[in-house]
């Protein structure tokens, strides 16, 4: 469980941190219409080998926004995330991040710009300890110095105290929830401007998912970090996000404010079964 | 109350850090101690001991340098003997054209580094078995090429070099020793540095490493070159030391296999693993050979199988498991139970 008391005590210190990261996005998403989006996709299509998976995807994420990408199995959600983070090359279209065309960038260069992915299935460095995993998260050294990385580490431990307890434990011996925690923490250690989280809830008990989402909520509030959440669990995703896109068979079929989508008849019938 | 919760973790943290730092320091000191002991052999041993230990040190270097690509980066290169052969032939050709030996070694390192770089560009796009097979194939192709084009000039690629002076053999021994010391220091550097951690990240999960901003491709090429250069230098030293060799000796695929075996026997990706593995295995091998035991090679082959089945994590990890400090205030009975537990855990972890 997350200790809210502890979080409140240190929120002052973390406020300084968020100033350091230099995220100057608008605090309110409604006022952000004139602002340039942090991430913008235009007419993106891609696939594997001969098989096309995504058709003409356009979406955007504003500064400080939490956007959900929902859809059934095989809709192309993970493919889309992998294309954004550069692990997969796009066939057509453009990806613009923080004003820069990153369509042809390699994954490591994209990570350096502050667009970081928490991959599906966690993909931790199993033979290394939690702390080593977290330190590798700071590999791009966006924090700037060893001291700043150490401060980030403290901050992440404060946010997810369970990781601190087990910092010397090898990650392949962790439970699923702890591994997911570690994967998210590793993503945070990169000091992202935009964190892509692929299937946060996959294989986790509902209360653990709640804990993790609460942690993300806190980070979002305190750091004004943007999130793109890919979820199969539509209910969870729509409750937490500002806006959402619905992906179906490789096309975006629906988009809008999350609260509207949650109420929409189509979503209820297709995904929520009610 | 608040004070106590605040001081507790900070009081804990430095002690953890210190123990971590001591781990690699102990390994380094032990490695230096072992090499220091070996350094006394020319004073105490006879010429046959010198001969044996020169070769043992050569295998130490081969294992240590294979560890860079195989142990740290986790790419099972099965053709690293190619660099050994390239080193031997480059140095040999330089000597035959009346260049000084040191210049030959420099040329040998440069040629091997360039070759590893150019070879790494295509083959390091492959993974797993494909990478192993590709490197194996290239080493074999090189052996054929050198033999057919008769690079050595003595028929079938055979190369004969001028004899070094008799007292040069102690010099060869120390050259191998120095190179092995250098490899030990590089290994320690890898376990402590950002570059080394990036290589380990590639081994543990390449895609995740890439997503975190590690330039995986170039780091793989880098570690391939890093592993090629000491191997080639060992080949160059071997060439002059042996004075005569043919492609079948210096491009012997068995040497490639031995690099892998020695590293795994000791513990791949560890500081001392390749050093200890190579010394133990090669010493035993030479003893068996000189005793005239006819099943010598059979035994060695069998030991490869035994190591991969029973000790996939190597001897160093086995030792590490047992020297971990027991919990404070535990009685000797507790320690005995804990010892038994560790044996069982180790066996279980190794899938027996």
XYZ file of C-alpha atoms in Angstrom:
626
model
C 0.000 0.000 0.000
C 1.055 3.524 -0.664
C 1.636 5.666 2.350
C -0.141 8.875 1.620
C 1.231 10.547 4.749
C 4.767 10.124 3.538
C 3.926 11.476 0.133
C 2.417 14.641 1.543
C 5.390 15.242 3.782
C 7.757 15.297 0.863
C 5.658 17.003 -1.730
C 7.530 20.251 -1.147
C 10.834 18.632 -2.018
C 9.370 17.046 -5.084
C 7.985 20.311 -6.298
C 11.562 21.443 -6.734
C 12.268 18.289 -8.690
C 9.545 19.014 -11.165
C 10.964 22.453 -11.728
C 14.292 20.882 -12.482
C 12.865 18.568 -15.121
C 11.844 21.659 -16.993
C 8.370 20.530 -17.992
C 6.677 23.793 -18.797
C 3.425 22.406 -20.108
C 0.097 24.002 -19.327
C -1.359 22.770 -16.089
C -4.866 22.647 -17.379
C -5.658 20.631 -20.464
C -8.656 22.750 -21.422
C -6.485 25.826 -21.902
C -4.028 23.898 -24.009
C -5.807 24.086 -27.333
C -3.466 26.748 -28.670
C -0.396 24.947 -27.344
C 1.514 22.527 -29.493
C 0.983 18.942 -28.441
C 3.835 17.056 -26.773
C 3.329 14.064 -29.015
C 1.594 14.086 -32.352
C 1.032 11.224 -34.763
C -0.070 11.822 -38.318
C -1.347 9.152 -40.692
C 0.826 6.458 -39.150
C 0.718 2.959 -40.552
C 2.956 0.012 -39.887
C 3.107 -3.758 -39.533
C 5.359 -6.796 -39.401
C 6.847 -8.127 -42.614
C 3.999 -8.306 -45.115
C 1.229 -7.959 -42.589
C -0.114 -4.490 -42.013
C -1.302 -3.932 -38.458
C -2.020 -0.205 -38.192
C -3.789 2.033 -40.699
C -3.660 5.798 -40.761
C -3.343 6.448 -37.046
C -3.488 10.071 -35.911
C -3.471 11.046 -32.271
C -1.909 13.541 -29.932
C -0.959 13.931 -26.288
C -0.764 17.384 -24.720
C 1.670 18.474 -22.024
C 0.587 17.140 -18.652
C -2.190 15.029 -20.077
C -3.113 11.427 -19.331
C -4.339 9.755 -22.484
C -5.628 6.209 -22.680
C -5.430 3.946 -25.669
C -7.925 1.135 -25.347
C -8.924 -1.770 -27.493
C -9.342 -5.510 -27.576
C -6.626 -8.118 -28.006
C -4.873 -7.797 -31.327
C -6.177 -4.310 -32.038
C -2.594 -3.094 -32.464
C -2.115 -1.219 -29.187
C 1.317 -2.572 -28.377
C 2.371 -2.255 -32.006
C 1.464 1.410 -31.862
C 3.446 1.963 -28.670
C 6.464 0.135 -30.064
C 6.309 2.306 -33.164
C 6.162 5.490 -31.110
C 9.131 4.446 -28.991
C 11.132 3.478 -32.053
C 11.389 -0.252 -31.424
C 9.410 -0.760 -34.623
C 9.776 1.316 -37.788
C 6.721 2.981 -39.277
C 5.798 2.467 -42.942
C 4.041 5.754 -43.454
C 3.195 8.874 -41.496
C 5.041 11.067 -39.046
C 5.658 11.118 -35.309
C 6.466 14.474 -33.778
C 7.635 14.673 -30.194
C 8.338 17.996 -28.449
C 8.471 19.753 -31.794
C 10.898 17.273 -33.320
C 10.203 14.778 -36.086
C 11.287 11.477 -34.521
C 9.783 9.173 -37.138
C 13.160 7.784 -38.235
C 14.951 7.978 -34.878
C 16.375 4.879 -33.255
C 14.842 3.825 -29.943
C 17.810 4.934 -27.846
C 17.690 8.446 -29.292
C 13.987 8.731 -28.602
C 14.546 7.658 -25.002
C 17.157 10.388 -24.671
C 14.549 12.971 -25.692
C 12.349 11.932 -22.776
C 9.844 9.648 -24.440
C 10.118 6.478 -22.420
C 8.217 3.219 -22.658
C 7.361 0.769 -19.904
C 7.099 -2.302 -22.099
C 4.449 -4.974 -21.896
C 5.426 -7.975 -19.788
C 7.807 -5.734 -17.823
C 11.036 -6.844 -19.555
C 13.185 -6.296 -16.512
C 16.853 -7.205 -16.368
C 16.127 -10.404 -14.472
C 19.648 -11.209 -13.321
C 20.103 -7.775 -11.788
C 18.762 -6.333 -8.534
C 15.927 -3.833 -8.300
C 18.372 -1.044 -7.647
C 20.546 -1.987 -10.609
C 17.449 -2.044 -12.798
C 16.467 1.405 -11.577
C 19.952 2.779 -12.119
C 19.897 1.450 -15.658
C 16.641 3.331 -16.066
C 18.641 6.509 -15.604
C 21.051 5.399 -18.313
C 20.440 8.399 -20.557
C 21.418 10.640 -17.642
C 18.695 13.184 -18.309
C 18.962 14.051 -14.621
C 22.414 15.450 -15.366
C 24.558 14.204 -12.501
C 25.133 11.247 -10.225
C 23.699 13.238 -7.342
C 20.519 14.010 -9.249
C 20.148 10.331 -10.118
C 20.578 9.406 -6.456
C 17.888 11.951 -5.566
C 15.589 10.471 -8.220
C 16.221 7.045 -6.743
C 15.212 8.266 -3.285
C 12.107 9.826 -4.736
C 11.082 6.666 -6.564
C 11.658 4.625 -3.406
C 9.486 7.045 -1.501
C 6.754 6.681 -4.074
C 6.990 2.900 -4.129
C 8.359 1.948 -0.693
C 8.103 -1.754 -1.379
C 10.902 -1.445 -3.926
C 13.168 0.070 -1.281
C 12.600 -2.884 1.022
C 13.730 -5.260 -1.700
C 16.296 -3.136 -3.438
C 18.971 -5.844 -3.303
C 16.701 -8.593 -4.589
C 17.099 -10.022 -8.080
C 14.121 -8.987 -10.147
C 13.315 -12.403 -11.578
C 12.448 -13.519 -8.070
C 9.834 -10.786 -7.619
C 6.083 -11.240 -7.823
C 4.177 -9.927 -10.834
C 3.002 -6.790 -9.058
C 6.470 -5.998 -7.759
C 7.909 -6.515 -11.211
C 5.393 -4.103 -12.707
C 6.213 -1.622 -9.946
C 9.897 -1.988 -10.753
C 9.245 -1.547 -14.479
C 7.305 1.672 -13.899
C 9.924 2.920 -11.463
C 12.618 2.159 -14.019
C 10.674 4.214 -16.538
C 10.413 7.089 -14.060
C 14.154 6.984 -13.435
C 14.623 8.061 -17.040
C 12.948 11.387 -16.158
C 10.510 11.190 -19.035
C 8.328 13.979 -20.327
C 5.984 11.349 -21.629
C 5.736 7.863 -20.192
C 4.143 5.148 -22.314
C 2.800 2.325 -20.175
C 1.823 -0.858 -21.941
C -0.776 -3.017 -20.191
C -0.208 -1.921 -16.642
C -2.977 -4.170 -15.335
C -1.915 -7.319 -17.172
C -1.993 -10.302 -14.849
C -2.260 -8.249 -11.677
C -4.762 -8.377 -8.846
C -7.203 -5.422 -8.845
C -5.887 -3.962 -5.580
C -2.316 -3.939 -6.906
C -3.512 -2.217 -10.075
C -5.206 0.349 -7.856
C -1.996 0.951 -5.919
C -0.008 1.418 -9.087
C -2.555 3.766 -10.604
C -2.662 5.804 -7.411
C 1.093 6.095 -7.596
C 0.817 7.251 -11.201
C -1.872 9.751 -10.230
C 0.470 11.185 -7.617
C 3.328 11.422 -10.051
C 1.077 13.069 -12.586
C -0.176 15.635 -10.112
C 3.210 16.478 -8.699
C 5.413 16.347 -11.751
C 3.040 17.338 -14.556
C 4.331 14.389 -16.482
C 2.299 13.159 -19.447
C 1.142 9.590 -19.748
C -0.088 7.428 -22.573
C -1.701 4.374 -21.017
C -2.419 1.359 -23.141
C -5.054 -0.787 -21.536
C -7.198 -3.756 -22.190
C -9.183 -2.986 -19.080
C -11.295 -0.188 -20.513
C -12.988 0.728 -17.256
C -9.714 1.349 -15.423
C -8.262 3.307 -18.317
C -11.239 5.581 -18.857
C -11.615 6.341 -15.159
C -8.078 7.656 -14.910
C -7.483 9.353 -18.235
C -8.393 12.805 -19.531
C -8.961 11.638 -23.056
C -8.987 8.297 -24.782
C -8.660 6.697 -28.187
C -10.317 3.436 -29.100
C -8.351 1.199 -31.417
C -10.118 -1.525 -33.351
C -8.565 -3.718 -36.011
C -5.721 -1.268 -36.503
C -7.922 1.810 -36.929
C -8.858 4.490 -34.453
C -12.625 4.218 -34.364
C -13.467 6.560 -31.532
C -11.851 9.305 -29.522
C -12.805 11.989 -27.054
C -12.856 12.939 -23.386
C -12.688 9.843 -21.233
C -15.810 10.666 -19.276
C -17.841 10.917 -22.491
C -16.490 7.635 -23.771
C -17.285 5.979 -20.476
C -20.891 7.012 -20.938
C -21.047 6.181 -24.625
C -23.396 3.429 -25.633
C -20.968 1.939 -28.114
C -18.184 1.501 -25.568
C -20.514 0.042 -22.988
C -21.735 -2.584 -25.383
C -18.395 -3.420 -26.952
C -16.090 -3.438 -23.918
C -17.881 -3.142 -20.655
C -20.542 -5.736 -21.318
C -23.411 -3.733 -19.912
C 9.384 9.388 15.483
C 9.896 11.221 12.215
C 13.564 11.600 12.982
C 14.017 7.921 13.532
C 12.322 6.883 10.310
C 14.462 9.369 8.488
C 17.786 8.276 9.921
C 17.184 4.554 9.657
C 17.464 4.222 5.876
C 20.394 6.617 5.577
C 22.266 4.686 8.254
C 21.601 1.492 6.335
C 22.490 2.709 2.880
C 26.252 3.325 3.298
C 26.847 -0.102 4.830
C 25.166 -1.763 1.872
C 27.254 0.264 -0.487
C 30.465 -0.614 1.282
C 29.799 -4.316 1.107
C 29.092 -4.056 -2.579
C 32.308 -2.218 -3.182
C 34.295 -4.719 -1.192
C 33.017 -7.545 -3.402
C 34.736 -6.412 -6.551
C 37.802 -5.294 -4.623
C 38.249 -8.750 -3.155
C 37.924 -10.295 -6.600
C 40.504 -7.894 -7.984
C 42.927 -8.527 -5.125
C 42.499 -12.274 -5.413
C 43.080 -12.062 -9.164
C 46.208 -9.956 -8.642
C 47.391 -12.417 -6.005
C 46.955 -15.378 -8.339
C 48.761 -13.615 -11.177
C 51.460 -12.568 -8.696
C 51.992 -16.185 -7.673
C 52.161 -17.270 -11.306
C 54.740 -14.541 -11.895
C 57.205 -16.369 -9.652
C 57.241 -19.487 -11.845
C 60.314 -18.491 -13.942
C 62.344 -18.320 -10.707
C 61.225 -21.590 -9.192
C 60.101 -23.772 -12.046
C 62.096 -25.540 -14.733
C 61.747 -24.931 -18.465
C 58.892 -27.415 -18.845
C 56.901 -25.620 -16.120
C 57.578 -22.356 -17.924
C 56.312 -23.873 -21.161
C 53.143 -25.209 -19.522
C 52.315 -22.004 -17.693
C 52.934 -19.872 -20.758
C 50.246 -21.843 -22.536
C 47.936 -21.768 -19.502
C 48.251 -17.980 -19.414
C 47.423 -17.863 -23.102
C 44.182 -19.713 -22.443
C 43.489 -17.414 -19.489
C 43.646 -14.464 -21.904
C 41.448 -16.208 -24.457
C 38.813 -16.953 -21.825
C 39.016 -13.484 -20.306
C 38.538 -11.792 -23.639
C 35.721 -14.128 -24.687
C 34.033 -13.134 -21.433
C 33.653 -9.559 -22.758
C 31.360 -10.559 -25.610
C 30.063 -13.903 -24.280
C 29.830 -13.243 -20.565
C 28.954 -9.573 -20.308
C 27.096 -8.875 -23.541
C 25.686 -12.410 -23.651
C 26.450 -13.072 -27.317
C 27.871 -16.554 -27.737
C 30.590 -15.936 -30.278
C 31.727 -19.327 -31.492
C 34.357 -18.055 -33.886
C 36.650 -15.952 -31.731
C 39.512 -18.196 -32.784
C 39.403 -16.208 -36.031
C 40.969 -13.281 -34.179
C 43.613 -15.573 -32.707
C 44.515 -16.764 -36.186
C 44.446 -13.283 -37.664
C 46.766 -12.131 -34.884
C 49.159 -15.017 -35.467
C 49.314 -14.548 -39.233
C 49.555 -10.744 -39.129
C 52.426 -10.870 -36.658
C 54.038 -13.677 -38.641
C 53.868 -11.759 -41.900
C 55.332 -8.676 -40.229
C 58.214 -10.733 -38.816
C 58.872 -12.345 -42.201
C 59.114 -8.898 -43.753
C 61.812 -8.089 -41.140
C 59.751 -5.739 -39.024
C 60.357 -5.613 -35.266
C 58.151 -7.858 -33.144
C 56.466 -5.006 -31.266
C 55.431 -3.400 -34.539
C 54.007 -6.748 -35.596
C 51.907 -6.869 -32.442
C 50.575 -3.359 -33.024
C 49.665 -4.221 -36.597
C 48.073 -7.425 -35.331
C 45.867 -5.541 -32.847
C 44.814 -2.987 -35.452
C 43.995 -5.577 -38.112
C 41.981 -7.652 -35.631
C 40.099 -4.600 -34.350
C 39.224 -3.531 -37.884
C 38.188 -7.053 -38.816
C 36.028 -7.419 -35.690
C 34.398 -4.079 -36.430
C 33.598 -4.900 -40.051
C 32.476 -8.409 -39.154
C 30.456 -7.163 -36.191
C 28.388 -4.788 -38.320
C 26.502 -7.582 -40.092
C 26.671 -10.485 -37.609
C 25.651 -8.506 -34.534
C 22.283 -7.940 -36.145
C 21.762 -11.651 -35.553
C 20.809 -13.188 -32.246
C 21.225 -16.452 -30.397
C 22.046 -19.505 -32.478
C 22.225 -17.497 -35.696
C 24.990 -15.349 -34.300
C 26.881 -18.396 -32.996
C 26.653 -20.203 -36.343
C 27.622 -17.122 -38.347
C 30.772 -16.502 -36.299
C 31.659 -20.184 -36.406
C 31.286 -20.202 -40.182
C 33.466 -17.156 -40.659
C 36.282 -18.642 -38.590
C 36.146 -21.826 -40.668
C 36.066 -19.859 -43.911
C 39.150 -17.923 -42.827
C 40.994 -21.151 -42.031
C 40.245 -22.488 -45.513
C 41.207 -19.202 -47.131
C 44.562 -19.036 -45.352
C 45.301 -22.660 -46.248
C 44.243 -22.474 -49.901
C 45.935 -19.155 -50.622
C 48.959 -20.397 -48.652
C 49.337 -17.180 -46.683
C 52.216 -18.633 -44.635
C 54.163 -19.597 -47.736
C 55.209 -23.040 -46.503
C 52.539 -25.036 -48.327
C 48.962 -25.295 -47.066
C 49.350 -22.067 -45.123
C 52.214 -23.332 -42.983
C 54.295 -20.501 -41.562
C 57.834 -20.779 -40.219
C 59.297 -17.863 -38.338
C 62.870 -17.093 -37.269
C 63.708 -18.592 -33.874
C 63.580 -16.125 -30.994
C 66.633 -16.164 -28.725
C 66.636 -18.767 -25.963
C 66.199 -16.357 -23.058
C 63.255 -14.725 -24.837
C 60.966 -17.426 -23.474
C 60.805 -15.804 -20.053
C 59.912 -12.609 -21.899
C 57.041 -14.366 -23.681
C 55.811 -15.661 -20.351
C 55.721 -12.171 -18.872
C 54.125 -10.738 -21.982
C 51.274 -13.232 -21.641
C 51.088 -12.468 -17.926
C 50.910 -8.740 -18.585
C 48.195 -9.181 -21.176
C 46.199 -11.308 -18.761
C 46.606 -8.639 -16.088
C 45.307 -6.066 -18.555
C 42.278 -8.260 -19.271
C 41.646 -8.610 -15.536
C 41.652 -4.826 -15.165
C 39.306 -4.408 -18.142
C 36.956 -6.969 -16.597
C 36.917 -5.080 -13.302
C 36.268 -1.882 -15.228
C 33.313 -3.522 -16.961
C 31.713 -4.581 -13.683
C 32.036 -1.049 -12.349
C 31.346 1.219 -15.311
C 28.380 2.584 -17.189
C 29.593 0.875 -20.362
C 29.810 -2.478 -18.585
C 26.344 -2.095 -17.085
C 24.982 -1.309 -20.526
C 26.503 -4.560 -21.827
C 24.927 -6.490 -18.949
C 21.601 -4.824 -19.739
C 21.918 -6.047 -23.329
C 22.535 -9.556 -22.035
C 19.574 -9.453 -19.676
C 17.100 -7.891 -22.098
C 18.259 -6.257 -25.272
C 14.995 -4.599 -26.243
C 14.498 -3.095 -22.804
C 18.064 -1.795 -22.875
C 17.389 -0.160 -26.220
C 14.167 1.385 -24.945
C 16.085 2.863 -22.023
C 18.486 4.658 -24.301
C 21.401 2.212 -24.548
C 22.813 2.350 -28.094
C 22.754 -1.440 -28.152
C 24.052 -1.995 -31.652
C 27.210 0.072 -31.270
C 27.870 -1.256 -27.806
C 27.672 -4.801 -29.123
C 30.152 -3.944 -31.872
C 32.319 -2.266 -29.228
C 32.376 -5.305 -26.993
C 33.105 -7.522 -29.995
C 36.160 -5.406 -30.840
C 37.157 -5.328 -27.172
C 37.060 -9.091 -27.133
C 38.951 -9.437 -30.428
C 42.016 -7.347 -29.595
C 43.456 -9.311 -26.631
C 42.670 -12.551 -28.463
C 44.644 -11.345 -31.477
C 47.535 -10.155 -29.295
C 47.654 -13.595 -27.700
C 47.724 -15.035 -31.220
C 50.623 -12.770 -32.162
C 52.605 -13.749 -29.061
C 51.825 -17.394 -29.708
C 53.040 -17.112 -33.297
C 56.541 -15.985 -32.410
C 56.669 -18.208 -29.343
C 55.758 -21.326 -31.364
C 57.843 -20.184 -34.400
C 55.956 -22.565 -36.658
C 52.216 -23.066 -37.079
C 49.611 -23.907 -39.670
C 45.983 -22.813 -40.189
C 44.680 -25.940 -38.498
C 46.423 -24.956 -35.262
C 45.638 -21.254 -35.026
C 42.178 -21.402 -36.598
C 41.273 -24.553 -34.672
C 37.587 -24.505 -33.862
C 38.471 -26.392 -30.684
C 40.068 -23.222 -29.349
C 36.792 -21.369 -29.835
C 34.970 -24.084 -27.926
C 37.598 -23.977 -25.200
C 37.138 -20.224 -24.696
C 33.457 -20.837 -24.057
C 34.070 -23.834 -21.826
C 36.711 -22.147 -19.685
C 34.557 -19.083 -19.171
C 31.476 -21.088 -18.272
C 33.460 -23.402 -16.027
C 34.700 -20.457 -13.993
C 31.569 -18.360 -14.261
C 30.711 -16.191 -17.228
C 30.273 -12.500 -16.637
C 32.293 -12.626 -13.405
C 35.663 -11.062 -12.656
C 37.549 -14.175 -11.631
C 35.585 -16.831 -13.506
C 37.611 -17.029 -16.728
C 40.895 -16.762 -14.828
C 40.102 -19.569 -12.386
C 38.341 -21.713 -14.986
C 41.239 -21.512 -17.414
C 43.895 -22.200 -14.798
C 42.074 -25.167 -13.266
C 41.028 -26.770 -16.531
C 44.230 -26.223 -18.499
C 46.449 -27.292 -15.612
C 44.466 -30.507 -15.216
C 44.558 -30.998 -18.957
C 48.345 -30.648 -19.139
C 48.818 -32.994 -16.186
C 46.668 -35.622 -17.857
C 48.448 -35.147 -21.157
C 51.916 -35.584 -19.684
C 50.840 -38.591 -17.640
C 50.173 -40.325 -20.925
C 46.609 -41.152 -20.003
C 45.047 -42.347 -23.248
C 41.520 -41.129 -22.547
C 42.694 -37.562 -21.987
C 40.547 -35.976 -24.679
C 37.536 -38.101 -23.784
C 37.732 -36.863 -20.226
C 37.956 -33.268 -21.339
C 34.965 -33.679 -23.622
C 33.026 -35.279 -20.822
C 33.879 -32.409 -18.507
C 32.291 -29.987 -20.980
C 29.036 -31.889 -20.720
C 29.284 -32.095 -16.942
C 29.906 -28.376 -16.601
C 26.990 -27.374 -18.774
C 24.617 -29.713 -16.975
C 25.671 -29.218 -13.374
C 27.390 -25.863 -13.199
C 25.847 -23.571 -15.804
C 26.527 -20.668 -13.486
C 30.167 -21.565 -12.975
C 32.412 -22.127 -9.974
C 32.695 -18.478 -8.984
C 28.947 -18.149 -8.494
C 29.018 -21.411 -6.521
C 31.662 -19.947 -4.227
C 29.803 -16.631 -3.985
C 26.705 -18.491 -2.854
C 28.646 -20.025 0.009
C 30.649 -17.077 1.236
C 27.592 -14.876 1.652
C 27.552 -13.806 5.270
C 25.117 -15.701 7.497
C 22.606 -13.714 9.491
C 24.117 -12.114 12.594
C 23.700 -13.989 15.906
C 23.194 -17.306 14.200
C 24.511 -20.337 15.996
C 26.683 -22.971 14.377
C 23.625 -25.215 14.054
C 21.873 -22.459 12.113
C 24.878 -22.105 9.888
C 24.941 -25.800 9.142
C 21.265 -25.731 8.194
C 21.812 -22.619 6.099
C 24.754 -24.317 4.372
C 22.647 -27.331 3.451
C 19.925 -24.993 2.246
C 22.358 -23.171 0.013
C 23.571 -26.390 -1.570
C 19.989 -27.402 -2.282
C 19.103 -23.972 -3.576
C 22.138 -23.952 -5.844
C 21.313 -27.374 -7.197
C 17.698 -26.396 -7.750
C 18.718 -23.135 -9.433
C 20.867 -25.093 -11.839
C 18.106 -27.419 -12.872
C 19.506 -30.720 -11.675
